[in-house]
PDB file of C-alpha atoms in Angstrom:
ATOM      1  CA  UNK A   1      81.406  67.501  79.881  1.00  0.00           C
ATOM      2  CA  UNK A   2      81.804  64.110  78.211  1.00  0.00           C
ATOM      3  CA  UNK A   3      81.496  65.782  75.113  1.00  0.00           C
ATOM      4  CA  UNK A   4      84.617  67.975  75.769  1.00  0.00           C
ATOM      5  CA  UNK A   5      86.599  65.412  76.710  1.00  0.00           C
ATOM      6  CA  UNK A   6      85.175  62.763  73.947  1.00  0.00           C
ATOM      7  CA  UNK A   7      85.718  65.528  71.246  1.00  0.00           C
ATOM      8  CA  UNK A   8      89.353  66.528  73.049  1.00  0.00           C
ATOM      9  CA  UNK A   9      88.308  70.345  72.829  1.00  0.00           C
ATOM     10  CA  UNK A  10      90.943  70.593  75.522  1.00  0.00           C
ATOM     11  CA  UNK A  11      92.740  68.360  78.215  1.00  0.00           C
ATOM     12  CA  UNK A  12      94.949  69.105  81.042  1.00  0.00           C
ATOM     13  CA  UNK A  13      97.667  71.662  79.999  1.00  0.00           C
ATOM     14  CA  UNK A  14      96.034  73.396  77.117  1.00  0.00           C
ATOM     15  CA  UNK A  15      95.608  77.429  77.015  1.00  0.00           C
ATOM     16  CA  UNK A  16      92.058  77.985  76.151  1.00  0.00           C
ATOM     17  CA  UNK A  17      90.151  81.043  75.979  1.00  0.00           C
ATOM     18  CA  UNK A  18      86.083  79.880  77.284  1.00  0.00           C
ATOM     19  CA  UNK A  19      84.409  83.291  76.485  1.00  0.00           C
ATOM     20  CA  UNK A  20      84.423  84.415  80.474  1.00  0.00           C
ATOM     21  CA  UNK A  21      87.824  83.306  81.099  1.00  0.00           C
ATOM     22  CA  UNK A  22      91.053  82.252  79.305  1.00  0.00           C
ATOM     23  CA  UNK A  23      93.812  80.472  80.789  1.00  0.00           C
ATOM     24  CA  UNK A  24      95.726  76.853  81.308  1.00  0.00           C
ATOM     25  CA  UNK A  25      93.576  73.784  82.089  1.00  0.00           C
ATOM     26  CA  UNK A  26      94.298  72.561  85.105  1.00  0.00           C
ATOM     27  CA  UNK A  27      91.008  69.736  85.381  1.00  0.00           C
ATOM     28  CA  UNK A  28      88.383  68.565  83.104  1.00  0.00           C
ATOM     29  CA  UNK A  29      85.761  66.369  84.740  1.00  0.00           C
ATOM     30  CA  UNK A  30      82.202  65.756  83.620  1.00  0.00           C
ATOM     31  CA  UNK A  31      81.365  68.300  85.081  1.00  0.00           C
ATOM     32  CA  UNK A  32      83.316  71.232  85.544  1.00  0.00           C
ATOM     33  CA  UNK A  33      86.320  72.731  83.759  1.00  0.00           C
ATOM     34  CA  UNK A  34      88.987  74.234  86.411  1.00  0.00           C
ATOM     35  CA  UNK A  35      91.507  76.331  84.199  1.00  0.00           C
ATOM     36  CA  UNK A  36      94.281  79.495  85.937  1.00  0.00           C
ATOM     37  CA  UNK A  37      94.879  82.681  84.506  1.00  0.00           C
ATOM     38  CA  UNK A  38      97.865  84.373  83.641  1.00  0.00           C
ATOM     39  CA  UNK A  39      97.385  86.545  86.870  1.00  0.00           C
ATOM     40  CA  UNK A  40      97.312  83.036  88.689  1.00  0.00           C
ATOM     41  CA  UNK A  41      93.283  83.308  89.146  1.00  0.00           C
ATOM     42  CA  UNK A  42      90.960  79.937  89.254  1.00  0.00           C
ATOM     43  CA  UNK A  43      88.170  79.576  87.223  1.00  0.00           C
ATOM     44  CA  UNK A  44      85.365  76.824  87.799  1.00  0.00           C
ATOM     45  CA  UNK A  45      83.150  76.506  84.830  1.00  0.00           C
ATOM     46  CA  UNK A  46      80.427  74.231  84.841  1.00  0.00           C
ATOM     47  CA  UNK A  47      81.013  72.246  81.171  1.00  0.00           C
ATOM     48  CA  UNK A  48      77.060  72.745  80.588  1.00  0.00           C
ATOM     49  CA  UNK A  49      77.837  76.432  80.193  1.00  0.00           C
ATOM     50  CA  UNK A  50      80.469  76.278  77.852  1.00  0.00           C
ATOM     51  CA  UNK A  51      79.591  77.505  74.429  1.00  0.00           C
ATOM     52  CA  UNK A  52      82.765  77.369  73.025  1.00  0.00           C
ATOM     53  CA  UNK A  53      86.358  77.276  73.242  1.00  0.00           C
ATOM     54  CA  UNK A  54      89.401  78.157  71.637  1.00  0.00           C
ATOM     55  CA  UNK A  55      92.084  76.306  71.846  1.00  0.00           C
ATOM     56  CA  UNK A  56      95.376  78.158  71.768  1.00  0.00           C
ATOM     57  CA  UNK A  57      97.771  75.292  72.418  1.00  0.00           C
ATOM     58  CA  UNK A  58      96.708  72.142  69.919  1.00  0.00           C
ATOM     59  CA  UNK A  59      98.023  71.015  66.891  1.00  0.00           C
ATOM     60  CA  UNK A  60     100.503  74.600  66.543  1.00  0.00           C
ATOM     61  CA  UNK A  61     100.794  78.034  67.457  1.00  0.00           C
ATOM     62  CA  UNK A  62     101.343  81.386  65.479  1.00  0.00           C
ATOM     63  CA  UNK A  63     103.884  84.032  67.131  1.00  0.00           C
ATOM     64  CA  UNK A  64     102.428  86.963  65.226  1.00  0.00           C
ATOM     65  CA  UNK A  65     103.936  90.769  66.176  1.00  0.00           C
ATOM     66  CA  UNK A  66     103.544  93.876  64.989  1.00  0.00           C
ATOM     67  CA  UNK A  67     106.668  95.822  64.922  1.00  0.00           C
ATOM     68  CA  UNK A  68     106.227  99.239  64.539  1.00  0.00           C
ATOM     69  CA  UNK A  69     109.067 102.172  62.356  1.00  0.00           C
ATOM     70  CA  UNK A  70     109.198 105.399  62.206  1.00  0.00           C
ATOM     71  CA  UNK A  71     107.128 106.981  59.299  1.00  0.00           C
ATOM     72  CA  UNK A  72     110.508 107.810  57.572  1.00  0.00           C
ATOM     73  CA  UNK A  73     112.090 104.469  57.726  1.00  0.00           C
ATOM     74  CA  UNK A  74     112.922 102.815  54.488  1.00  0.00           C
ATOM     75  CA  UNK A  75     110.058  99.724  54.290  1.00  0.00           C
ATOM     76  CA  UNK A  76     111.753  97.401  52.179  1.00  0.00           C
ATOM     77  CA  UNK A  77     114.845  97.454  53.877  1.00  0.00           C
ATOM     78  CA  UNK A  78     112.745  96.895  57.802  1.00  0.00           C
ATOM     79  CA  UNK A  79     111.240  94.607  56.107  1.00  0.00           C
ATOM     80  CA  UNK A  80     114.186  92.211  55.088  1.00  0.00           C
ATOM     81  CA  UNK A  81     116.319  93.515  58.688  1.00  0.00           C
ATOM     82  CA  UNK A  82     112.851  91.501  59.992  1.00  0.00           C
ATOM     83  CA  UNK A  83     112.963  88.823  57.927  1.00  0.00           C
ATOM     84  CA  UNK A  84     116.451  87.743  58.411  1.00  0.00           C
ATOM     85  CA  UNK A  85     116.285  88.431  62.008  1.00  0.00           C
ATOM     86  CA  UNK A  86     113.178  85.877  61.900  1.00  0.00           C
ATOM     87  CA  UNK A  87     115.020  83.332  59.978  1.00  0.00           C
ATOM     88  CA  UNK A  88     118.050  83.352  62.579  1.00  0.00           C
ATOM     89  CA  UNK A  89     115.480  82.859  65.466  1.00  0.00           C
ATOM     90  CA  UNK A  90     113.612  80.139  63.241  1.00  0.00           C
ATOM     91  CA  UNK A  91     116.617  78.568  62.943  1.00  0.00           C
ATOM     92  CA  UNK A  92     118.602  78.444  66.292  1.00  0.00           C
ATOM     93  CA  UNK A  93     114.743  77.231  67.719  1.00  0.00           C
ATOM     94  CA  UNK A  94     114.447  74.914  64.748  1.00  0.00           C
ATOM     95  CA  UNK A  95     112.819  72.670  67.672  1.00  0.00           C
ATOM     96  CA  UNK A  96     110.001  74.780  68.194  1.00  0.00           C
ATOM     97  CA  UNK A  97     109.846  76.545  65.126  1.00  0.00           C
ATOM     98  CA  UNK A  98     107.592  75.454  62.210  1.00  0.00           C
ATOM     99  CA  UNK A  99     108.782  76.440  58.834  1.00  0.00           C
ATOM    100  CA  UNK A 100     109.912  79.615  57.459  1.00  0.00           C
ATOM    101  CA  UNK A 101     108.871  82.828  58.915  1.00  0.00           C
ATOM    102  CA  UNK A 102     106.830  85.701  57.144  1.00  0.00           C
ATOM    103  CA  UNK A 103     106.877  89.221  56.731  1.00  0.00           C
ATOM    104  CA  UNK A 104     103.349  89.331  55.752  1.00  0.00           C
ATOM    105  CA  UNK A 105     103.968  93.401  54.919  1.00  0.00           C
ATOM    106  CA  UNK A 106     102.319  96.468  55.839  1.00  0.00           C
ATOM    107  CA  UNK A 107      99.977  96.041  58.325  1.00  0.00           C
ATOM    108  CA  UNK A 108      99.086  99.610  59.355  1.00  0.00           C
ATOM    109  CA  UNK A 109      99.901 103.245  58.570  1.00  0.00           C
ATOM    110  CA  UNK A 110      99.130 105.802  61.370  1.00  0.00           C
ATOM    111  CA  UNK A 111      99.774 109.093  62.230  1.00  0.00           C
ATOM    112  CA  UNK A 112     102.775 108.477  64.358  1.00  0.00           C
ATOM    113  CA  UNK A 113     103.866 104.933  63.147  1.00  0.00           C
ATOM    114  CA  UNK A 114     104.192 102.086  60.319  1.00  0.00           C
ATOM    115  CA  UNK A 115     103.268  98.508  61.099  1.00  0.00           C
ATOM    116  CA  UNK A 116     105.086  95.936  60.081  1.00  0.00           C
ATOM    117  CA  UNK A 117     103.248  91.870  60.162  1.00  0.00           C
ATOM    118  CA  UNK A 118     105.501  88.881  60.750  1.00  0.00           C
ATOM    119  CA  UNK A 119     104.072  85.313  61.996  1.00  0.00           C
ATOM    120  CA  UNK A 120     105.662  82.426  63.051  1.00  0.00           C
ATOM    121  CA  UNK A 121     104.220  79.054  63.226  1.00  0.00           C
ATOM    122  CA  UNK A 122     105.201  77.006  66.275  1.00  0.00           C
ATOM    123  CA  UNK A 123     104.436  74.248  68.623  1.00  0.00           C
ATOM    124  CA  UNK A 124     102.005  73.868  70.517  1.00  0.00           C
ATOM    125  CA  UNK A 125     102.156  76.785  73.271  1.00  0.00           C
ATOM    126  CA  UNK A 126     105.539  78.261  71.991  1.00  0.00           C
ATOM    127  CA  UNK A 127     104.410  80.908  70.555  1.00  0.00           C
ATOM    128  CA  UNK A 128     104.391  83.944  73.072  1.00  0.00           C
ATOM    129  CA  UNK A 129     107.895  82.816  73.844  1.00  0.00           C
ATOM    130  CA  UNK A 130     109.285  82.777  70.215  1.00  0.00           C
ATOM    131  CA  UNK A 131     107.034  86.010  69.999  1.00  0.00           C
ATOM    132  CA  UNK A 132     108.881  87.681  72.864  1.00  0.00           C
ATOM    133  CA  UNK A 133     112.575  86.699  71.838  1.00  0.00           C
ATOM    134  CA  UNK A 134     111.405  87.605  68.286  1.00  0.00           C
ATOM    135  CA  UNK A 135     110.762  91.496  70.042  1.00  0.00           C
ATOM    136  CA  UNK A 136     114.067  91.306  71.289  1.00  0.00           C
ATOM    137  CA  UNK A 137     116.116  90.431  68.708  1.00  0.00           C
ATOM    138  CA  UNK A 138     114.317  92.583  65.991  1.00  0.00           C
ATOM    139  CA  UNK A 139     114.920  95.493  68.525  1.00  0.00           C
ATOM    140  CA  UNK A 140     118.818  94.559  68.709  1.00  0.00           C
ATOM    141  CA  UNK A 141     118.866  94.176  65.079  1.00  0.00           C
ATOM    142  CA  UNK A 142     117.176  97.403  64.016  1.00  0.00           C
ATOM    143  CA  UNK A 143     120.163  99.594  66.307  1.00  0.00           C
ATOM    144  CA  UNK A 144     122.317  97.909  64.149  1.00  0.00           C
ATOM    145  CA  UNK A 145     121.044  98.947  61.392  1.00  0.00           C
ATOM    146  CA  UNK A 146     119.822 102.345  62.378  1.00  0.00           C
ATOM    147  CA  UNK A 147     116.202 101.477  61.829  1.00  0.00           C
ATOM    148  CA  UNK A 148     114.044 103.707  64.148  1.00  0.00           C
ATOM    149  CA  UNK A 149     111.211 103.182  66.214  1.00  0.00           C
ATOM    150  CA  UNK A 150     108.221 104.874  66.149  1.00  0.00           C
ATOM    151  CA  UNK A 151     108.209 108.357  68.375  1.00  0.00           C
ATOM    152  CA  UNK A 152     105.731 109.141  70.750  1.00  0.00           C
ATOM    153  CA  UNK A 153     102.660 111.316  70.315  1.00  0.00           C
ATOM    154  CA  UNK A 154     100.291 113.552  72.266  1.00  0.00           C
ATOM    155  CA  UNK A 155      97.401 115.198  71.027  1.00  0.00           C
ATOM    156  CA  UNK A 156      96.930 118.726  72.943  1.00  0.00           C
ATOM    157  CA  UNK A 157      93.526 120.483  72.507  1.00  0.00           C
ATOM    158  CA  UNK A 158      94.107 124.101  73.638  1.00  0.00           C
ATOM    159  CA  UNK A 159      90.252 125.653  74.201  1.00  0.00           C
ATOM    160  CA  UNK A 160      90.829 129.609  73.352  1.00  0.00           C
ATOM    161  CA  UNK A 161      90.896 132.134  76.620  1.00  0.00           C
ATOM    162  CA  UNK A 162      88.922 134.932  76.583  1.00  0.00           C
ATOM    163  CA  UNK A 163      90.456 138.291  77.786  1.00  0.00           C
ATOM    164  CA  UNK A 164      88.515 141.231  79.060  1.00  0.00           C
ATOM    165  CA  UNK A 165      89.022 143.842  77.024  1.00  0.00           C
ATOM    166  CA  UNK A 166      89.722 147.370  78.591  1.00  0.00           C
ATOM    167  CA  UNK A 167      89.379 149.898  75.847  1.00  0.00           C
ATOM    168  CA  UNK A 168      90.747 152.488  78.046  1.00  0.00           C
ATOM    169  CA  UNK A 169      93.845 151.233  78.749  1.00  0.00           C
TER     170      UNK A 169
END
């Protein structure tokens, strides 16, 4: 435990994932690590049993989303709807914003969908709620622009029937 807190893996406050559970510090002692899920669960953990731990809430954050088009939609154009729609975000939460945003590109091409990569960086712990505005605003923006989503799919497997045959019929 003194390690963890000499080393400042995480304090009180910080979102960490621990390998068996991730969620918000709520105490570090010498001994133990108490830390709440998102589902509002407690989890002791002795520190002696801590491996490792990511820390998602030190130094900055990265809202990262993948925004998925239809296969027909015209890429460079989603692309730069995304970007600007980014930028606007990035700048009217300049405060917890980090830079400039960035379409990274194509992230994935499926059967039923395109992926488009944008990050964000942020403070500390901002990041799911730039991420989630950043949905939001990207969906408003792409009915402006007639940009559309990705439809649905379902595979069907059909298995072949057999019919008795009557000849004399």
């Amino acid at each position: 435990g003194i390690f963890i807190i000499v080393e400042d893996w995480y304090g009180v406050g910080d979102v960490v994932d621990v390998g068996v559970a991730s969620g918000t510090v709520e105490q570090v002692t010498l001994r133990s690590t108490r830390l709440r899920d998102i589902y509002g669960v407690v989890w002791y953990m002795p520190n002696g049993e801590v491996i490792r731990a990511g820390n998602k809430s030190q130094q900055w954050g990265r809202a990262l989303l993948d925004i998925g088009v239809a296969l027909d939609t015209d890429l460079d154009f989603a692309q730069q709807v995304i970007k600007e729609t980014a930028d606007e975000l990035a700048k009217d939460r300049a405060t917890e914003v980090l830079g400039e945003p960035e379409v990274l590109g194509i992230e994935e091409i499926a059967t039923d969908r395109i992926l488009i990569r944008v990050i964000m960086k942020t403070v500390p712990s901002a990041q799911w709620d730039i991420a989630r505005e950043l949905r939001l605003h990207i969906k408003a923006a792409f009915g402006k622009a007639g940009i559309g989503l990705p439809m649905p799919s379902r595979n069907i497997a059909c298995a072949a029937a057999q019919v008795p045959f009557d000849a004399t019929e």
